[in-house]
Amino acid sequence: MIPKTMLKRLARRHGTPLFVVDHDALRKNLADFRRHLPRVQPYYAVKANPDPAIVRTLYRAGASFDVASLPEFMTVHENIQHLPPKERQDFIWDKIIYANPIKDEATLRALDPFRPLVTYDNFAEIGKIRKHAPHAGLALRIRVPNTGAMVELSSKFGAAPGEAVDLIAAAHRVGLVVEGLSFHVGSQTTNFDNYVQALHLASGIFREAHLRGFTKMNLMDIGGGFPAPYDANVRPFRELARLLNREIERLFPEKNIEILAEPGRFIVATAATLVAKVIGKAERDGKRCYYIDDGVYHTYSGILFDHMRYPVKAFRRGPTQPSAVFGPTCDALDTISLAEPLPDLKLNDLVYTENIGAYSHASATHFNGFPPAKVVHLNV
Ligand SMILES: Cc1ncc(COP(=O)(O)O)c(C=O)c1O
């Protein structure tokens, strides 16, 4: 956690709203992930926070990357290329997976010269990849239970397990090579059973594919979903890791099968804190209402897009009462909380929100002409 005195000092120096990223926390989260899951190579999901400084720090710390669009691909590629030659990638699959199963034709054409590794989950995509990115390697995304995840993904993506081997065969028929499987158990998954079931489904598909002659598959991508410790209800990561290690060893004992994962939130959520300022104050129906200079169209966008609830905390002490906290725009949707326990705040007081690094600044807009929060990087 960044000390409160430092947060206040930074806000005085840089102004608010201020998004403070602690690169020591990024490195620690990545190191924890690797220590607890020694057989799994983390491909940081850039969508969680695509800041190039974050990409560079994680690259230097040994991460690979999951991208979901051509701009994300180029962000990673360029920030890797800018490093000294000895640190550059030799082989792009070791460093980047393009893990959006749906790609437009122009994106496929732009990706093809890089000979990328891309995911797919349907027959139409095979035709597109064959035509526009014939040099790509493929990973088939399968549908797995997302039960209890904060963000559900299985209604949008993933081949039904029953059609998986047909999709592998169809890709091979047109000369493409399927390297392995991928899945996503849903973001902020606290129901660890999702991973167990997903690994089961995947190992069954591996076995069936093997029987039908597709013996070269050697990649198992276990996706994202690893929960950030937002509160005490989230069980420790080491418990999930113990379960995963056991199931991976049991179901994929062959050491030639590479296991990779796409953690986003787990790496970046706890690495950033937002500092905002009270710019307005009113009492409505007996309730204190505070207006701050960041909101749902900006760093708190995760309230809408990520189904998150972000506590807003005060630096000022004093007896608290349930208060409303609104963002700076004219839209009533710009409501951060209707019942935040806050003391009697004054105009220009600072407030802060911790653990706001994932799916926050990444989806901030310029709505009403308010720009996204300024970003400060610590311990780079
Ligand atoms: C394909 C894919 N991989 C990885 C992630 C990152 O997930 P998380 O932030 O839950 O780790 C997402 C999130 O939506 C995703 O869609």
CSV table of C-alpha atoms and ligand atoms in Angstrom, one decimal:
chain,number,residue,atom,x,y,z
A,1,MET,CA,0.0,0.0,0.0
A,2,ILE,CA,1.3,3.5,-0.8
A,3,PRO,CA,1.5,5.5,2.4
A,4,LYS,CA,-1.2,8.1,2.8
A,5,THR,CA,1.2,10.9,3.3
A,6,MET,CA,2.8,10.1,0.0
A,7,LEU,CA,-0.6,10.0,-1.8
A,8,LYS,CA,-1.4,13.5,-0.4
A,9,ARG,CA,2.1,14.8,-1.4
A,10,LEU,CA,1.7,13.5,-4.9
A,11,ALA,CA,-1.8,15.0,-5.2
A,12,ARG,CA,-0.5,18.4,-4.1
A,13,ARG,CA,2.4,18.2,-6.6
A,14,HIS,CA,0.5,16.8,-9.7
A,15,GLY,CA,-3.1,17.8,-9.0
A,16,THR,CA,-6.2,15.5,-9.1
A,17,PRO,CA,-7.6,13.2,-10.2
A,18,LEU,CA,-4.4,11.3,-9.9
A,19,PHE,CA,-3.9,7.6,-10.7
A,20,VAL,CA,-0.8,6.3,-8.8
A,21,VAL,CA,0.8,3.1,-10.1
A,22,ASP,CA,3.2,1.3,-7.8
A,23,HIS,CA,5.6,-0.7,-10.0
A,24,ASP,CA,7.0,-2.6,-6.9
A,25,ALA,CA,3.4,-4.0,-6.4
A,26,LEU,CA,3.3,-5.0,-10.1
A,27,ARG,CA,6.6,-6.9,-9.8
A,28,LYS,CA,5.5,-8.5,-6.5
A,29,ASN,CA,2.2,-9.7,-7.9
A,30,LEU,CA,3.9,-11.2,-11.0
A,31,ALA,CA,6.5,-12.8,-8.7
A,32,ASP,CA,3.8,-14.2,-6.5
A,33,PHE,CA,2.0,-15.6,-9.5
A,34,ARG,CA,5.1,-17.3,-10.8
A,35,ARG,CA,6.3,-18.6,-7.4
A,36,HIS,CA,2.9,-20.3,-6.7
A,37,LEU,CA,2.4,-21.6,-10.2
A,38,PRO,CA,5.9,-22.6,-11.3
A,39,ARG,CA,4.8,-24.5,-14.4
A,40,VAL,CA,2.6,-21.6,-15.7
A,41,GLN,CA,4.0,-18.8,-17.8
A,42,PRO,CA,1.9,-15.6,-17.2
A,43,TYR,CA,0.8,-13.6,-20.3
A,44,TYR,CA,-0.3,-10.3,-18.7
A,45,ALA,CA,-3.8,-9.4,-20.1
A,46,VAL,CA,-3.0,-5.9,-21.4
A,47,LYS,CA,-6.7,-5.0,-21.5
A,48,ALA,CA,-6.7,-4.7,-17.7
A,49,ASN,CA,-4.4,-1.7,-18.0
A,50,PRO,CA,-2.5,-1.1,-21.2
A,51,ASP,CA,-0.2,1.7,-19.9
A,52,PRO,CA,3.2,1.2,-21.8
A,53,ALA,CA,5.1,1.8,-18.6
A,54,ILE,CA,3.3,-1.2,-17.0
A,55,VAL,CA,4.0,-3.3,-20.1
A,56,ARG,CA,7.7,-2.5,-19.9
A,57,THR,CA,8.0,-3.2,-16.2
A,58,LEU,CA,6.3,-6.6,-16.5
A,59,TYR,CA,8.3,-7.5,-19.6
A,60,ARG,CA,11.5,-6.8,-17.7
A,61,ALA,CA,10.2,-9.0,-14.8
A,62,GLY,CA,9.7,-11.9,-17.2
A,63,ALA,CA,6.0,-11.6,-18.3
A,64,SER,CA,4.6,-12.4,-21.6
A,65,PHE,CA,1.4,-10.7,-22.9
A,66,ASP,CA,-2.2,-11.4,-23.9
A,67,VAL,CA,-3.6,-8.8,-26.3
A,68,ALA,CA,-7.1,-8.4,-27.6
A,69,SER,CA,-6.7,-5.9,-30.5
A,70,LEU,CA,-4.1,-4.7,-33.0
A,71,PRO,CA,-3.3,-1.5,-31.0
A,72,GLU,CA,-2.7,-3.7,-27.9
A,73,PHE,CA,-0.5,-6.0,-30.0
A,74,MET,CA,1.5,-3.0,-31.2
A,75,THR,CA,1.8,-1.5,-27.7
A,76,VAL,CA,3.5,-4.7,-26.5
A,77,HIS,CA,5.5,-5.1,-29.7
A,78,GLU,CA,6.8,-1.6,-29.7
A,79,ASN,CA,7.6,-1.5,-26.0
A,80,ILE,CA,9.5,-4.7,-26.3
A,81,GLN,CA,11.3,-3.5,-29.4
A,82,HIS,CA,12.5,-0.4,-27.6
A,83,LEU,CA,14.4,-2.5,-25.0
A,84,PRO,CA,18.1,-3.3,-25.7
A,85,PRO,CA,18.5,-6.0,-28.3
A,86,LYS,CA,19.6,-8.7,-25.9
A,87,GLU,CA,16.3,-8.3,-24.1
A,88,ARG,CA,14.2,-8.7,-27.2
A,89,GLN,CA,12.0,-11.6,-28.0
A,90,ASP,CA,13.3,-14.3,-30.4
A,91,PHE,CA,10.0,-15.9,-31.0
A,92,ILE,CA,6.7,-14.0,-30.8
A,93,TRP,CA,4.6,-16.9,-29.3
A,94,ASP,CA,6.8,-16.9,-26.3
A,95,LYS,CA,5.8,-13.3,-25.7
A,96,ILE,CA,2.4,-12.5,-27.1
A,97,ILE,CA,-0.9,-14.4,-27.6
A,98,TYR,CA,-3.7,-12.6,-29.5
A,99,ALA,CA,-6.5,-14.0,-27.3
A,100,ASN,CA,-9.6,-12.4,-28.8
A,101,PRO,CA,-11.4,-15.2,-30.6
A,102,ILE,CA,-13.0,-12.7,-33.1
A,103,LYS,CA,-10.7,-10.7,-35.3
A,104,ASP,CA,-11.6,-8.4,-38.2
A,105,GLU,CA,-10.0,-9.1,-41.6
A,106,ALA,CA,-7.8,-6.0,-41.5
A,107,THR,CA,-6.4,-7.0,-38.1
A,108,LEU,CA,-5.6,-10.5,-39.4
A,109,ARG,CA,-3.8,-9.1,-42.4
A,110,ALA,CA,-1.8,-6.8,-40.2
A,111,LEU,CA,-0.9,-9.6,-37.8
A,112,ASP,CA,0.1,-12.2,-40.4
A,113,PRO,CA,3.7,-10.9,-40.9
A,114,PHE,CA,4.4,-11.5,-37.2
A,115,ARG,CA,3.3,-15.1,-37.5
A,116,PRO,CA,1.2,-14.7,-34.4
A,117,LEU,CA,-0.4,-17.1,-32.0
A,118,VAL,CA,-4.2,-16.4,-32.1
A,119,THR,CA,-7.3,-17.9,-30.5
A,120,TYR,CA,-10.5,-18.9,-32.4
A,121,ASP,CA,-13.7,-20.6,-31.4
A,122,ASN,CA,-15.9,-21.0,-34.5
A,123,PHE,CA,-15.9,-22.2,-38.1
A,124,ALA,CA,-16.2,-18.8,-39.7
A,125,GLU,CA,-13.0,-17.6,-38.0
A,126,ILE,CA,-11.1,-20.5,-39.6
A,127,GLY,CA,-12.0,-19.3,-43.1
A,128,LYS,CA,-10.9,-15.8,-42.2
A,129,ILE,CA,-7.6,-16.8,-40.6
A,130,ARG,CA,-6.9,-19.1,-43.6
A,131,LYS,CA,-7.4,-16.3,-46.0
A,132,HIS,CA,-5.9,-13.3,-44.1
A,133,ALA,CA,-3.4,-14.8,-41.6
A,134,PRO,CA,-2.3,-18.1,-43.0
A,135,HIS,CA,1.0,-17.9,-41.0
A,136,ALA,CA,-0.8,-17.8,-37.6
A,137,GLY,CA,-0.7,-20.6,-35.1
A,138,LEU,CA,-4.0,-21.4,-33.5
A,139,ALA,CA,-5.4,-22.1,-30.0
A,140,LEU,CA,-9.0,-23.2,-29.7
A,141,ARG,CA,-10.9,-21.4,-27.0
A,142,ILE,CA,-13.4,-23.7,-25.4
A,143,ARG,CA,-16.5,-22.8,-23.3
A,144,VAL,CA,-16.2,-23.6,-19.6
A,145,PRO,CA,-18.3,-22.9,-16.6
A,146,ASN,CA,-18.1,-19.3,-15.3
A,147,THR,CA,-20.2,-20.0,-12.3
A,148,GLY,CA,-20.0,-17.2,-9.7
A,149,ALA,CA,-17.4,-15.1,-11.6
A,150,MET,CA,-17.8,-11.4,-11.2
A,151,VAL,CA,-17.6,-10.9,-15.0
A,152,GLU,CA,-19.1,-13.8,-17.0
A,153,LEU,CA,-17.6,-14.5,-20.4
A,154,SER,CA,-18.9,-17.9,-21.4
A,155,SER,CA,-22.1,-16.6,-23.1
A,156,LYS,CA,-20.0,-14.6,-25.5
A,157,PHE,CA,-17.0,-16.9,-26.2
A,158,GLY,CA,-15.9,-20.5,-26.4
A,159,ALA,CA,-16.6,-23.5,-28.6
A,160,ALA,CA,-18.9,-26.1,-27.0
A,161,PRO,CA,-16.8,-29.0,-25.9
A,162,GLY,CA,-18.8,-31.3,-28.2
A,163,GLU,CA,-17.7,-29.5,-31.3
A,164,ALA,CA,-14.1,-28.8,-30.2
A,165,VAL,CA,-12.4,-31.7,-32.0
A,166,ASP,CA,-14.4,-30.9,-35.2
A,167,LEU,CA,-13.1,-27.4,-35.0
A,168,ILE,CA,-9.5,-28.6,-34.7
A,169,ALA,CA,-10.0,-31.0,-37.6
A,170,ALA,CA,-11.5,-28.2,-39.7
A,171,ALA,CA,-8.5,-25.9,-39.1
A,172,HIS,CA,-6.1,-28.7,-40.0
A,173,ARG,CA,-8.1,-29.5,-43.2
A,174,VAL,CA,-7.3,-26.0,-44.6
A,175,GLY,CA,-3.6,-26.2,-43.6
A,176,LEU,CA,-3.7,-24.4,-40.3
A,177,VAL,CA,-2.1,-25.8,-37.2
A,178,VAL,CA,-3.9,-25.9,-33.9
A,179,GLU,CA,-1.2,-25.7,-31.2
A,180,GLY,CA,-3.5,-26.2,-28.2
A,181,LEU,CA,-6.5,-25.1,-26.2
A,182,SER,CA,-7.5,-22.0,-24.2
A,183,PHE,CA,-10.4,-21.2,-21.8
A,184,HIS,CA,-11.5,-18.4,-19.4
A,185,VAL,CA,-13.3,-19.2,-16.2
A,186,GLY,CA,-14.7,-15.6,-15.9
A,187,SER,CA,-13.0,-12.6,-14.3
A,188,GLN,CA,-12.6,-12.4,-10.5
A,189,THR,CA,-13.5,-16.0,-10.1
A,190,THR,CA,-13.7,-16.9,-6.4
A,191,ASN,CA,-15.4,-20.2,-7.2
A,192,PHE,CA,-12.2,-22.2,-7.7
A,193,ASP,CA,-14.2,-25.2,-8.9
A,194,ASN,CA,-14.5,-23.5,-12.3
A,195,TYR,CA,-10.8,-24.1,-12.9
A,196,VAL,CA,-11.1,-27.8,-12.0
A,197,GLN,CA,-14.0,-28.3,-14.3
A,198,ALA,CA,-12.3,-26.4,-17.1
A,199,LEU,CA,-9.1,-28.4,-16.9
A,200,HIS,CA,-11.1,-31.6,-16.9
A,201,LEU,CA,-13.0,-30.6,-20.1
A,202,ALA,CA,-9.8,-29.5,-21.7
A,203,SER,CA,-7.9,-32.7,-20.9
A,204,GLY,CA,-10.8,-34.7,-22.4
A,205,ILE,CA,-10.6,-32.7,-25.6
A,206,PHE,CA,-6.8,-33.2,-25.7
A,207,ARG,CA,-7.4,-37.0,-25.4
A,208,GLU,CA,-10.0,-37.1,-28.1
A,209,ALA,CA,-8.0,-34.9,-30.4
A,210,HIS,CA,-5.0,-37.2,-29.9
A,211,LEU,CA,-7.1,-40.3,-30.7
A,212,ARG,CA,-8.2,-38.6,-34.0
A,213,GLY,CA,-4.6,-38.0,-34.9
A,214,PHE,CA,-3.9,-34.5,-33.8
A,215,THR,CA,-0.9,-35.4,-31.7
A,216,LYS,CA,1.1,-32.2,-31.9
A,217,MET,CA,-1.0,-30.0,-29.6
A,218,ASN,CA,1.3,-28.9,-26.8
A,219,LEU,CA,-0.2,-25.7,-25.4
A,220,MET,CA,-2.8,-25.3,-22.6
A,221,ASP,CA,-3.8,-21.7,-21.9
A,222,ILE,CA,-5.8,-21.5,-18.6
A,223,GLY,CA,-6.8,-17.9,-19.2
A,224,GLY,CA,-7.4,-15.2,-16.6
A,225,GLY,CA,-9.9,-15.0,-13.7
A,226,PHE,CA,-7.4,-15.2,-10.9
A,227,PRO,CA,-9.1,-13.1,-8.1
A,228,ALA,CA,-7.5,-9.9,-6.7
A,229,PRO,CA,-7.7,-9.7,-2.9
A,230,TYR,CA,-10.2,-6.9,-2.9
A,231,ASP,CA,-11.6,-8.0,0.5
A,232,ALA,CA,-11.4,-10.7,3.1
A,233,ASN,CA,-13.9,-12.9,1.3
A,234,VAL,CA,-11.4,-13.7,-1.4
A,235,ARG,CA,-9.5,-16.9,-0.4
A,236,PRO,CA,-5.7,-16.6,-0.7
A,237,PHE,CA,-4.1,-17.1,-4.1
A,238,ARG,CA,-1.9,-19.9,-2.8
A,239,GLU,CA,-5.1,-22.0,-2.2
A,240,LEU,CA,-6.1,-21.7,-5.8
A,241,ALA,CA,-2.5,-22.3,-6.9
A,242,ARG,CA,-2.3,-25.5,-4.9
A,243,LEU,CA,-5.5,-26.8,-6.6
A,244,LEU,CA,-4.3,-25.8,-10.0
A,245,ASN,CA,-0.8,-27.3,-9.6
A,246,ARG,CA,-2.4,-30.6,-8.5
A,247,GLU,CA,-4.9,-30.7,-11.4
A,248,ILE,CA,-2.4,-29.7,-13.9
A,249,GLU,CA,0.1,-32.4,-12.8
A,250,ARG,CA,-2.7,-35.0,-12.8
A,251,LEU,CA,-4.3,-34.1,-16.1
A,252,PHE,CA,-1.3,-32.8,-18.1
A,253,PRO,CA,1.6,-34.7,-16.7
A,254,GLU,CA,3.5,-34.5,-20.1
A,255,LYS,CA,6.2,-31.9,-19.6
A,256,ASN,CA,6.2,-31.0,-23.3
A,257,ILE,CA,2.7,-29.4,-22.8
A,258,GLU,CA,3.3,-25.8,-22.1
A,259,ILE,CA,0.9,-24.2,-19.6
A,260,LEU,CA,0.2,-20.6,-19.9
A,261,ALA,CA,-2.2,-18.2,-18.3
A,262,GLU,CA,-3.6,-14.7,-19.0
A,263,PRO,CA,-3.8,-12.9,-15.6
A,264,GLY,CA,-4.9,-9.3,-15.9
A,265,ARG,CA,-6.7,-8.2,-12.7
A,266,PHE,CA,-4.4,-10.2,-10.4
A,267,ILE,CA,-1.3,-8.4,-11.6
A,268,VAL,CA,-2.5,-4.9,-11.8
A,269,ALA,CA,-5.6,-4.4,-9.5
A,270,THR,CA,-3.7,-3.8,-6.2
A,271,ALA,CA,-0.9,-1.8,-7.9
A,272,ALA,CA,-2.9,1.4,-8.3
A,273,THR,CA,-4.6,4.0,-6.1
A,274,LEU,CA,-6.8,6.9,-7.2
A,275,VAL,CA,-6.7,10.2,-5.4
A,276,ALA,CA,-9.6,12.6,-6.1
A,277,LYS,CA,-10.8,15.9,-4.7
A,278,VAL,CA,-14.1,17.0,-3.3
A,279,ILE,CA,-15.3,19.7,-5.8
A,280,GLY,CA,-18.9,20.1,-4.6
A,281,LYS,CA,-21.0,19.3,-1.5
A,282,ALA,CA,-24.8,19.4,-0.9
A,283,GLU,CA,-27.4,17.9,1.5
A,284,ARG,CA,-30.3,16.2,-0.3
A,285,ASP,CA,-33.1,14.6,1.7
A,286,GLY,CA,-31.0,14.7,4.8
A,287,LYS,CA,-28.1,12.8,3.1
A,288,ARG,CA,-24.7,14.4,2.5
A,289,CYS,CA,-23.7,14.4,-1.1
A,290,TYR,CA,-20.1,14.8,-2.3
A,291,TYR,CA,-19.1,15.6,-5.9
A,292,ILE,CA,-15.5,14.5,-6.7
A,293,ASP,CA,-13.4,15.2,-9.7
A,294,ASP,CA,-13.3,11.6,-10.9
A,295,GLY,CA,-16.3,9.3,-11.6
A,296,VAL,CA,-18.0,6.5,-13.5
A,297,TYR,CA,-17.1,7.9,-16.9
A,298,HIS,CA,-13.5,7.9,-15.8
A,299,THR,CA,-11.4,5.9,-13.3
A,300,TYR,CA,-14.5,4.5,-11.7
A,301,SER,CA,-15.7,3.1,-15.0
A,302,GLY,CA,-15.3,-0.4,-13.6
A,303,ILE,CA,-18.5,0.2,-11.7
A,304,LEU,CA,-20.3,-0.2,-15.0
A,305,PHE,CA,-18.0,-2.2,-17.2
A,306,ASP,CA,-16.5,-4.5,-14.5
A,307,HIS,CA,-19.4,-4.9,-12.1
A,308,MET,CA,-17.1,-3.5,-9.4
A,309,ARG,CA,-17.9,-1.6,-6.2
A,310,TYR,CA,-15.1,0.7,-5.1
A,311,PRO,CA,-14.9,2.0,-1.5
A,312,VAL,CA,-14.1,5.7,-1.4
A,313,LYS,CA,-12.1,6.6,1.7
A,314,ALA,CA,-11.3,9.9,3.3
A,315,PHE,CA,-8.0,11.2,4.6
A,316,ARG,CA,-9.9,13.3,7.1
A,317,ARG,CA,-10.9,11.6,10.3
A,318,GLY,CA,-14.2,12.0,12.2
A,319,PRO,CA,-17.5,10.2,12.8
A,320,THR,CA,-18.9,8.9,9.5
A,321,GLN,CA,-22.4,8.7,8.1
A,322,PRO,CA,-23.7,7.1,4.9
A,323,SER,CA,-23.1,9.7,2.2
A,324,ALA,CA,-23.5,9.8,-1.6
A,325,VAL,CA,-20.5,10.2,-3.8
A,326,PHE,CA,-21.0,11.4,-7.4
A,327,GLY,CA,-18.6,12.0,-10.3
A,328,PRO,CA,-18.1,15.4,-11.9
A,329,THR,CA,-20.3,15.0,-15.1
A,330,CYS,CA,-23.8,16.1,-15.6
A,331,ASP,CA,-25.2,12.5,-15.9
A,332,ALA,CA,-26.9,10.9,-12.9
A,333,LEU,CA,-25.4,7.6,-13.9
A,334,ASP,CA,-22.2,9.1,-12.7
A,335,THR,CA,-22.8,7.8,-9.2
A,336,ILE,CA,-20.0,6.1,-7.4
A,337,SER,CA,-21.9,5.3,-4.2
A,338,LEU,CA,-25.2,6.2,-2.5
A,339,ALA,CA,-24.1,5.0,0.9
A,340,GLU,CA,-20.4,5.5,1.6
A,341,PRO,CA,-19.4,5.8,5.2
A,342,LEU,CA,-17.6,9.2,5.2
A,343,PRO,CA,-16.9,11.9,7.7
A,344,ASP,CA,-17.9,15.5,7.2
A,345,LEU,CA,-15.7,16.5,4.3
A,346,LYS,CA,-14.9,20.0,3.3
A,347,LEU,CA,-14.5,21.4,-0.2
A,348,ASN,CA,-11.0,20.6,-1.6
A,349,ASP,CA,-10.6,17.6,0.7
A,350,LEU,CA,-8.9,14.7,-0.9
A,351,VAL,CA,-10.4,11.2,-1.0
A,352,TYR,CA,-8.8,7.9,-2.3
A,353,THR,CA,-9.6,4.5,-3.6
A,354,GLU,CA,-7.2,1.6,-3.4
A,355,ASN,CA,-6.9,-1.5,-5.5
A,356,ILE,CA,-8.3,0.3,-8.6
A,357,GLY,CA,-5.6,-0.7,-11.1
A,358,ALA,CA,-7.7,-3.1,-13.3
A,359,TYR,CA,-10.4,-2.2,-15.8
A,360,SER,CA,-10.5,1.4,-14.5
A,361,HIS,CA,-8.2,3.9,-16.2
A,362,ALA,CA,-8.3,1.5,-19.2
A,363,SER,CA,-12.0,2.3,-19.9
A,364,ALA,CA,-12.0,5.9,-18.9
A,365,THR,CA,-13.7,8.3,-21.4
A,366,HIS,CA,-13.5,12.0,-22.1
A,367,PHE,CA,-17.3,12.4,-21.5
A,368,ASN,CA,-18.4,16.0,-20.8
A,369,GLY,CA,-14.9,17.1,-21.7
A,370,PHE,CA,-13.3,15.8,-18.5
A,371,PRO,CA,-10.1,14.0,-19.4
A,372,PRO,CA,-9.0,10.8,-17.7
A,373,ALA,CA,-6.9,11.0,-14.5
A,374,LYS,CA,-3.3,11.9,-14.7
A,375,VAL,CA,-1.0,8.9,-14.2
A,376,VAL,CA,2.0,8.9,-11.9
A,377,HIS,CA,4.4,5.9,-11.8
A,378,LEU,CA,6.2,5.0,-8.6
A,379,ASN,CA,9.3,2.8,-8.2
A,380,VAL,CA,9.7,2.3,-11.9
B,1,LIG,C1,-9.3,-13.7,-23.2
B,1,LIG,C2,-9.1,-13.1,-21.9
B,1,LIG,N1,-7.9,-13.3,-21.3
B,1,LIG,C3,-7.6,-12.8,-20.1
B,1,LIG,C4,-8.5,-11.9,-19.5
B,1,LIG,C5,-8.1,-11.3,-18.2
B,1,LIG,O1,-8.9,-11.7,-17.2
B,1,LIG,P1,-8.6,-11.4,-15.6
B,1,LIG,O2,-8.4,-9.9,-15.6
B,1,LIG,O3,-9.8,-11.9,-14.9
B,1,LIG,O4,-7.3,-12.1,-15.2
B,1,LIG,C6,-9.7,-11.6,-20.1
B,1,LIG,C7,-10.6,-10.6,-19.4
B,1,LIG,O5,-11.7,-10.3,-19.9
B,1,LIG,C8,-10.0,-12.2,-21.3
B,1,LIG,O6,-11.2,-11.9,-22.0
